[in-house]
Short mmCIF file of C-alpha atoms and ligand atoms in Angstrom, two decimals:
data_model
loop_
_atom_site.label_atom_id
_atom_site.label_comp_id
_atom_site.label_asym_id
_atom_site.label_seq_id
_atom_site.Cartn_x
_atom_site.Cartn_y
_atom_site.Cartn_z
CA MET S 1 -5.49 -18.96 16.37
CA LEU S 2 -2.27 -19.01 14.34
CA VAL S 3 -2.48 -17.93 10.69
CA LEU S 4 0.30 -18.20 8.13
CA GLY S 5 -0.04 -15.30 5.65
CA ILE S 6 1.59 -15.35 2.22
CA GLU S 7 1.91 -12.39 -0.18
CA SER S 8 3.32 -12.43 -3.72
CA SER S 9 1.16 -9.99 -5.70
CA CYS S 10 3.93 -7.72 -6.97
CA ASP S 11 7.65 -7.50 -6.20
CA GLU S 12 7.82 -8.73 -2.61
CA THR S 13 7.74 -12.38 -1.57
CA ALA S 14 6.46 -12.32 1.99
CA ALA S 15 5.30 -14.67 4.74
CA ALA S 16 4.15 -13.95 8.29
CA LEU S 17 2.79 -15.75 11.31
CA VAL S 18 0.08 -13.80 13.11
CA GLU S 19 -1.68 -14.90 16.28
CA ASP S 20 -5.32 -13.95 16.78
CA GLY S 21 -5.25 -11.41 13.98
CA ARG S 22 -3.02 -9.10 15.97
CA ARG S 23 0.24 -10.45 17.32
CA ILE S 24 2.99 -10.75 14.70
CA LEU S 25 5.26 -13.68 15.66
CA SER S 26 7.38 -13.30 12.52
CA SER S 27 7.24 -11.36 9.28
CA VAL S 28 9.70 -12.03 6.47
CA VAL S 29 9.82 -9.92 3.30
CA ALA S 30 12.16 -10.73 0.40
CA SER S 31 12.21 -7.59 -1.71
CA GLN S 32 13.00 -7.74 -5.41
CA VAL S 33 13.68 -4.01 -5.63
CA LYS S 34 17.33 -4.47 -6.67
CA ILE S 35 16.33 -6.76 -9.55
CA HIS S 36 13.73 -4.37 -10.97
CA SER S 37 15.43 -1.05 -10.21
CA SER S 38 17.59 -1.03 -13.34
CA PHE S 39 14.36 -1.21 -15.38
CA GLY S 40 12.75 1.68 -13.46
CA GLY S 41 9.72 -0.46 -12.57
CA VAL S 42 8.53 -4.02 -11.97
CA VAL S 43 9.10 -6.53 -14.81
CA PRO S 44 6.26 -9.09 -14.39
CA GLU S 45 8.07 -12.14 -15.77
CA LEU S 46 11.13 -11.51 -13.61
CA ALA S 47 8.88 -11.05 -10.58
CA SER S 48 7.19 -14.44 -11.07
CA ARG S 49 10.52 -16.24 -11.38
CA GLU S 50 11.88 -14.57 -8.26
CA HIS S 51 8.77 -15.56 -6.30
CA ILE S 52 9.25 -19.19 -7.36
CA ASP S 53 12.89 -19.09 -6.20
CA ASN S 54 12.09 -17.39 -2.89
CA ILE S 55 8.77 -18.62 -1.59
CA VAL S 56 9.87 -21.85 0.09
CA ILE S 57 12.85 -20.14 1.74
CA VAL S 58 10.74 -17.22 2.96
CA VAL S 59 8.03 -19.43 4.48
CA ASP S 60 10.62 -21.70 6.15
CA GLN S 61 12.41 -18.68 7.60
CA CYS S 62 9.11 -17.33 8.89
CA LEU S 63 8.42 -20.55 10.84
CA THR S 64 11.99 -20.76 12.12
CA GLU S 65 12.00 -17.15 13.38
CA ALA S 66 8.79 -17.77 15.32
CA SER S 67 9.98 -21.22 16.55
CA LYS S 68 6.80 -22.81 15.18
CA LYS S 69 6.12 -26.10 13.39
CA TRP S 70 3.67 -26.88 10.59
CA SER S 71 1.48 -28.60 13.16
CA ASP S 72 1.08 -25.31 15.08
CA LEU S 73 -0.77 -23.65 12.17
CA ASP S 74 -4.56 -23.20 12.19
CA ALA S 75 -5.04 -21.73 8.70
CA ILE S 76 -3.22 -20.45 5.62
CA ALA S 77 -4.12 -17.15 3.95
CA VAL S 78 -2.75 -15.84 0.68
CA THR S 79 -3.24 -12.83 -1.59
CA ARG S 80 -5.43 -13.76 -4.57
CA GLY S 81 -5.62 -10.29 -6.21
CA PRO S 82 -5.33 -7.61 -7.37
CA GLY S 83 -1.78 -7.85 -8.71
CA LEU S 84 0.35 -9.41 -11.43
CA VAL S 85 -1.28 -12.67 -12.44
CA GLY S 86 1.92 -14.71 -12.70
CA ALA S 87 3.16 -13.41 -9.36
CA LEU S 88 -0.18 -14.07 -7.65
CA LEU S 89 -0.30 -17.63 -8.99
CA VAL S 90 3.00 -18.52 -7.33
CA GLY S 91 1.73 -17.65 -3.85
CA LEU S 92 -1.76 -18.96 -4.41
CA THR S 93 -0.65 -22.34 -5.77
CA TYR S 94 1.94 -22.81 -3.06
CA ALA S 95 -0.53 -21.85 -0.29
CA LYS S 96 -3.18 -24.21 -1.64
CA GLY S 97 -0.74 -27.11 -1.81
CA LEU S 98 0.46 -26.42 1.70
CA ALA S 99 -3.06 -26.09 3.16
CA PHE S 100 -4.26 -29.23 1.35
CA SER S 101 -1.35 -31.33 2.54
CA LEU S 102 -1.70 -30.09 6.14
CA GLY S 103 -5.49 -30.40 6.14
CA LEU S 104 -5.94 -26.71 7.03
CA PRO S 105 -8.51 -24.10 5.97
CA PHE S 106 -7.31 -21.98 3.06
CA LEU S 107 -8.32 -18.35 2.44
CA GLY S 108 -7.73 -16.08 -0.56
CA VAL S 109 -7.41 -12.45 0.55
CA ASN S 110 -7.86 -9.22 -1.35
CA HIS S 111 -4.54 -7.35 -1.25
CA LEU S 112 -6.32 -4.03 -0.64
CA GLU S 113 -8.20 -5.48 2.31
CA GLY S 114 -4.79 -6.58 3.58
CA HIS S 115 -3.52 -2.99 3.47
CA ILE S 116 -6.67 -1.83 5.29
CA TYR S 117 -6.11 -4.42 8.04
CA SER S 118 -2.41 -3.53 8.42
CA ILE S 119 -3.64 -0.67 10.61
CA PHE S 120 -5.45 -3.01 13.01
CA LEU S 121 -2.28 -4.92 13.86
CA ASP S 122 -1.20 -1.91 15.94
CA HIS S 123 -4.50 -0.08 16.41
CA PRO S 124 -7.21 -2.66 17.09
CA GLN S 125 -9.29 0.11 18.63
CA ALA S 126 -9.41 2.23 15.44
CA GLU S 127 -12.99 3.47 15.23
CA LEU S 128 -15.47 2.45 12.54
CA PRO S 129 -17.09 3.57 10.32
CA ALA S 130 -13.94 5.05 8.83
CA LEU S 131 -12.71 6.67 5.68
CA SER S 132 -10.05 4.20 4.61
CA LEU S 133 -7.55 5.48 2.05
CA VAL S 134 -5.26 2.94 0.38
CA VAL S 135 -2.38 4.79 -1.29
CA SER S 136 0.16 2.57 -3.00
CA GLY S 137 2.07 2.11 -6.22
CA GLY S 138 -0.93 0.54 -7.91
CA HIS S 139 -3.93 2.11 -6.16
CA THR S 140 -5.34 5.29 -4.73
CA ASN S 141 -8.70 4.08 -3.44
CA LEU S 142 -10.91 5.72 -0.86
CA TYR S 143 -13.41 3.46 0.91
CA LEU S 144 -16.12 3.90 3.44
CA PHE S 145 -15.18 1.03 5.77
CA GLU S 146 -18.10 0.11 7.97
CA GLY S 147 -17.01 -3.25 9.39
CA PRO S 148 -15.39 -6.56 8.37
CA GLY S 149 -16.31 -7.19 4.75
CA HIS S 150 -18.18 -3.93 4.27
CA TYR S 151 -16.41 -1.54 1.95
CA GLU S 152 -17.93 1.09 -0.27
CA LEU S 153 -15.60 2.52 -2.89
CA LEU S 154 -16.05 6.30 -2.72
CA ALA S 155 -13.22 7.35 -5.03
CA LYS S 156 -10.32 6.04 -7.06
CA THR S 157 -7.67 7.50 -9.29
CA ARG S 158 -8.64 8.28 -12.86
CA ASP S 159 -5.08 7.83 -14.11
CA ASP S 160 -1.87 7.29 -12.10
CA ALA S 161 -1.80 6.07 -8.51
CA ALA S 162 -0.17 8.37 -5.94
CA GLY S 163 2.84 6.04 -5.55
CA GLU S 164 3.17 5.86 -9.32
CA ALA S 165 3.33 9.68 -9.41
CA PHE S 166 6.27 9.56 -6.98
CA ASP S 167 7.93 6.78 -8.99
CA LYS S 168 7.53 8.64 -12.31
CA LEU S 169 9.10 11.86 -11.06
CA ALA S 170 11.94 9.83 -9.53
CA LYS S 171 12.47 8.05 -12.83
CA LYS S 172 12.67 11.34 -14.74
CA LEU S 173 15.20 12.73 -12.26
CA GLU S 174 17.04 9.37 -12.09
CA LEU S 175 16.59 9.13 -8.33
CA GLY S 176 16.13 5.34 -8.37
CA TYR S 177 13.21 2.95 -7.87
CA PRO S 178 10.95 3.01 -5.93
CA GLY S 179 10.76 6.79 -5.98
CA GLY S 180 8.62 7.43 -2.89
CA PRO S 181 11.25 6.88 -0.19
CA VAL S 182 13.92 9.04 -1.88
CA ILE S 183 11.44 11.84 -2.66
CA ASP S 184 10.35 11.67 0.99
CA ARG S 185 13.98 12.24 2.07
CA LEU S 186 14.84 14.95 -0.49
CA ALA S 187 11.60 16.88 0.03
CA ARG S 188 12.69 17.74 3.57
CA LEU S 189 15.51 19.82 2.08
CA GLY S 190 13.33 21.89 -0.28
CA ASN S 191 10.61 24.54 -0.07
CA PRO S 192 7.17 22.93 -0.53
CA GLU S 193 5.63 26.29 -1.49
CA ALA S 194 8.22 27.17 -4.17
CA ILE S 195 6.19 25.89 -7.13
CA LYS S 196 2.41 26.19 -7.15
CA PHE S 197 0.99 23.05 -8.69
CA THR S 198 -2.80 23.36 -9.01
CA LEU S 199 -5.24 20.78 -7.68
CA PRO S 200 -6.85 18.76 -10.47
CA LYS S 201 -10.43 19.77 -11.20
CA ILE S 202 -12.82 16.86 -11.65
CA SER S 203 -15.83 18.31 -13.43
CA ASP S 204 -18.56 16.09 -11.97
CA GLN S 205 -19.29 15.79 -8.26
CA SER S 206 -17.01 12.76 -7.84
CA LEU S 207 -14.25 12.53 -5.25
CA ASP S 208 -11.90 10.80 -7.72
CA PHE S 209 -8.17 11.46 -7.72
CA SER S 210 -5.91 12.35 -10.65
CA PHE S 211 -2.13 12.56 -10.61
CA SER S 212 -1.18 12.63 -14.30
CA GLY S 213 -1.66 16.43 -14.55
CA LEU S 214 0.79 16.94 -11.68
CA LYS S 215 3.32 14.68 -13.38
CA THR S 216 2.96 16.52 -16.72
CA ALA S 217 3.32 19.93 -15.03
CA ALA S 218 6.48 18.74 -13.27
CA LEU S 219 7.97 17.35 -16.48
CA ARG S 220 7.31 20.69 -18.20
CA TYR S 221 8.93 22.53 -15.32
CA ILE S 222 12.00 20.27 -15.48
CA GLU S 223 12.40 21.04 -19.17
CA SER S 224 11.78 24.77 -18.96
CA ALA S 225 14.07 25.20 -15.93
CA GLY S 226 16.71 22.90 -17.43
CA ILE S 227 16.93 20.64 -14.36
CA ALA S 228 19.39 17.82 -15.01
CA PRO S 229 18.94 14.24 -13.70
CA VAL S 230 20.80 13.43 -10.50
CA THR S 231 23.90 11.22 -10.61
CA PRO S 232 24.27 8.41 -8.02
CA ASP S 233 27.29 10.23 -6.54
CA ALA S 234 25.37 13.48 -6.13
CA LEU S 235 22.60 11.58 -4.34
CA GLN S 236 25.09 10.63 -1.62
CA GLU S 237 25.22 14.28 -0.55
CA PRO S 238 21.65 15.48 -1.01
CA GLU S 239 22.15 18.80 0.77
CA LYS S 240 24.48 19.77 -2.10
CA LEU S 241 21.82 19.17 -4.77
CA SER S 242 20.52 22.29 -6.55
CA PRO S 243 17.90 24.26 -4.58
CA GLN S 244 15.76 24.29 -7.72
CA LEU S 245 15.61 20.48 -7.81
CA LEU S 246 14.96 20.19 -4.09
CA ASP S 247 12.17 22.79 -4.30
CA LEU S 248 10.60 20.91 -7.18
CA VAL S 249 10.60 17.63 -5.27
CA ALA S 250 9.20 19.27 -2.12
CA SER S 251 6.49 21.12 -4.06
CA TYR S 252 5.52 18.00 -5.97
CA GLN S 253 5.14 15.96 -2.79
CA ASN S 254 3.22 18.83 -1.21
CA ALA S 255 0.77 18.97 -4.14
CA ALA S 256 0.19 15.21 -4.08
CA ILE S 257 -0.55 15.32 -0.35
CA ALA S 258 -2.77 18.41 -0.73
CA GLN S 259 -4.95 16.50 -3.18
CA LEU S 260 -5.33 13.57 -0.78
CA VAL S 261 -6.26 15.97 2.05
CA ASP S 262 -8.77 17.78 -0.19
CA ARG S 263 -10.61 14.56 -1.13
CA LEU S 264 -10.68 13.29 2.46
CA ARG S 265 -12.09 16.64 3.60
CA LYS S 266 -14.85 16.50 1.01
CA ALA S 267 -15.64 12.87 1.84
CA ARG S 268 -15.91 13.76 5.53
CA GLU S 269 -18.57 16.32 4.69
CA LEU S 270 -20.59 13.68 2.86
CA ARG S 271 -20.29 10.74 5.24
CA SER S 272 -20.54 10.38 8.95
CA ILE S 273 -17.33 8.69 10.10
CA ARG S 274 -15.39 8.18 13.33
CA SER S 275 -11.82 7.94 12.07
CA ILE S 276 -9.54 8.24 9.06
CA GLN S 277 -7.29 5.28 8.23
CA ILE S 278 -4.46 5.56 5.69
CA SER S 279 -2.49 2.55 4.46
CA GLY S 280 -0.31 1.36 1.55
CA GLY S 281 3.28 2.23 0.59
CA VAL S 282 2.71 5.99 0.31
CA SER S 283 1.32 6.09 3.87
CA CYS S 284 4.95 5.73 5.01
CA ASN S 285 5.61 9.28 3.79
CA ARG S 286 6.64 11.46 6.71
CA GLN S 287 5.10 14.69 5.45
CA LEU S 288 1.84 12.92 4.63
CA ARG S 289 1.62 11.52 8.16
CA HIS S 290 2.38 14.91 9.66
CA VAL S 291 -0.12 16.86 7.54
CA MET S 292 -2.97 14.34 7.85
CA THR S 293 -2.59 14.09 11.61
CA GLN S 294 -2.39 17.84 12.02
CA VAL S 295 -5.34 18.67 9.75
CA PHE S 296 -7.84 16.04 10.87
CA GLU S 297 -6.97 15.58 14.52
CA GLU S 298 -7.34 19.34 14.95
CA GLU S 299 -10.88 18.82 13.70
CA GLY S 300 -11.41 16.06 16.27
CA CYS S 301 -11.09 13.12 13.88
CA PRO S 302 -8.45 10.51 14.82
CA VAL S 303 -6.08 9.45 12.03
CA TYR S 304 -4.43 6.00 11.96
CA PHE S 305 -1.52 4.62 9.95
CA PRO S 306 0.22 1.24 10.00
CA ARG S 307 3.70 1.22 11.52
CA PRO S 308 6.19 2.13 8.73
CA ALA S 309 7.36 -1.49 8.19
CA LEU S 310 3.76 -2.53 7.49
CA THR S 311 2.98 0.22 4.96
CA THR S 312 4.61 -1.53 2.01
CA ASP S 313 3.65 -5.03 0.93
CA ASN S 314 3.92 -7.66 3.66
CA ALA S 315 2.16 -10.86 4.68
CA ALA S 316 1.19 -9.93 8.25
CA MET S 317 -1.57 -7.74 6.80
CA ILE S 318 -2.85 -10.69 4.75
CA ALA S 319 -3.04 -12.93 7.83
CA ALA S 320 -4.74 -10.11 9.78
CA ALA S 321 -7.42 -9.65 7.11
CA ALA S 322 -8.07 -13.40 6.94
CA TYR S 323 -8.51 -13.73 10.69
CA HIS S 324 -11.87 -11.92 10.64
CA ARG S 325 -13.22 -14.34 8.07
CA LEU S 326 -11.92 -17.32 10.04
CA LEU S 327 -13.75 -16.06 13.12
CA ALA S 328 -16.93 -16.06 11.05
CA GLY S 329 -16.18 -19.68 10.04
CA SER S 330 -15.44 -18.79 6.42
CA SER S 331 -12.76 -20.28 4.14
CA ASP S 332 -12.29 -20.80 0.39
CA PRO S 333 -12.58 -23.81 -1.95
CA TRP S 334 -9.56 -25.36 -3.70
CA THR S 335 -10.99 -24.09 -7.01
CA LEU S 336 -10.31 -20.47 -6.02
CA SER S 337 -8.27 -18.73 -8.71
CA ALA S 338 -6.07 -15.64 -8.86
CA ASP S 339 -7.82 -12.48 -10.01
CA PRO S 340 -5.46 -9.69 -11.18
CA ASN S 341 -8.33 -7.16 -11.15
CA LEU S 342 -10.07 -8.27 -7.97
CA ALA S 343 -12.27 -5.48 -6.59
CA LEU S 344 -13.12 -4.79 -2.98
CA SER S 345 -16.83 -4.16 -2.83
CA VAL S 346 -19.62 -3.80 -0.31
CA ASN S 347 -20.59 -7.43 -0.32
CA ARG S 348 -18.10 -9.74 1.37
CA ASP S 349 -19.22 -12.76 -0.60
CA GLN S 350 -18.64 -10.99 -3.90
CA SER S 351 -15.29 -9.54 -2.95
CA LEU S 352 -13.66 -12.48 -1.32
CA GLN S 353 -14.87 -15.67 -2.89
O1 KG4 Z 1 1.95 -0.86 -1.03
P1 KG4 Z 1 3.16 -0.96 -1.86
O2 KG4 Z 1 4.38 -1.62 -1.28
O3 KG4 Z 1 2.90 -1.72 -3.19
C1 KG4 Z 1 1.72 -1.67 -3.91
O4 KG4 Z 1 0.76 -2.38 -3.51
O5 KG4 Z 1 1.71 -0.89 -4.90
O6 KG4 Z 1 3.52 0.54 -2.33
C2 KG4 Z 1 4.65 0.84 -3.10
C3 KG4 Z 1 4.59 2.34 -3.45
C4 KG4 Z 1 5.67 2.78 -4.43
O7 KG4 Z 1 5.07 3.55 -5.46
C5 KG4 Z 1 6.60 3.65 -3.58
O8 KG4 Z 1 7.24 4.69 -4.30
C6 KG4 Z 1 5.63 4.21 -2.55
O9 KG4 Z 1 4.74 3.14 -2.27
N1 KG4 Z 1 6.31 4.62 -1.32
C7 KG4 Z 1 6.33 5.90 -0.87
C8 KG4 Z 1 7.12 5.89 0.31
N2 KG4 Z 1 7.53 4.62 0.55
C9 KG4 Z 1 7.02 3.85 -0.47
N3 KG4 Z 1 5.78 7.02 -1.37
C10 KG4 Z 1 5.99 8.16 -0.69
N4 KG4 Z 1 6.75 8.25 0.43
C11 KG4 Z 1 7.32 7.14 0.97
N5 KG4 Z 1 8.06 7.24 2.08
ZN1 ZN Z 2 0.33 -3.14 -1.80
#
């Protein structure tokens, strides 16, 4: 079964052809990073316009790269939320028009479910039930994932998402946008134990995350230590950056990862699970992958990540998530609308209709 996936929820216009929910025949991602980077974050109106300009080209390229024709498609899947409403509408409207004209089933997919399924493209054997952590620029959500369509939200961030925490430190230090990849690189040159950032204390018994305290502590440290922003030239030779700055970046990343480990540990004590699955842009982080694998596999719990290219937004994950619904004979009506705040909940019918 050949599914065309389309993703346009934020600042990537993406299309992918995925066979039987697993085999990626092509995956095209047009990133808008350059357009938004001078603003230090995504500008919604600019994002929508870019999606309009790119979507036809991206989908055409996706078919060409896979040497497939419209008539080879069995279904069309598209992100319907959560995300920026204008950006979502571009993909959703285009996908609906395409599916209607080709007489194909059409499915609206939850972007977070897409991230969760990005793991199964390479690890179809990943054991369930699992603790599934989605760590991206917009979300830090921990689910108990029991099977297709069955997600229980165990914890979420009370303020910033983990990726946002990376982006905000990068913005303050003028390291560029998005901040995660550059912090990942610079952190390798610093001492992660140099600055002791404390874990946030959530007073009730919840497993929720919080990253705004870490950000505030880092900003205070930058001011008190007089750390200057980095110039683009200086970034070309990172090993020459001040040890104080490199230590800060390494310690900050270390503290963010320590919090994620802490919550996963606590969740493991509460729920009986067979694996840990970590997806979303931040799951590309090298230190995060290393620490999570070391900590939990030592305890006998396998840890799975998507391949690095599938951690950030892409359309292969959207096609993969839709495949399981197609197998169950499910699709969506033409009246389906975009939902910028779409939740992923226990009941498939509630979450995906
Ligand atoms: O999943 P994604 O592409 O978009 C959302 O759905 O939000 O994630 C983007 C986020 C950004 O905040 C970016 O800084 C972060 O993922 N990110 C990373 C790394 N690569 C991307 N964070 C830490 N380390 C990385 N290597
Ligand atoms: Zn995402």
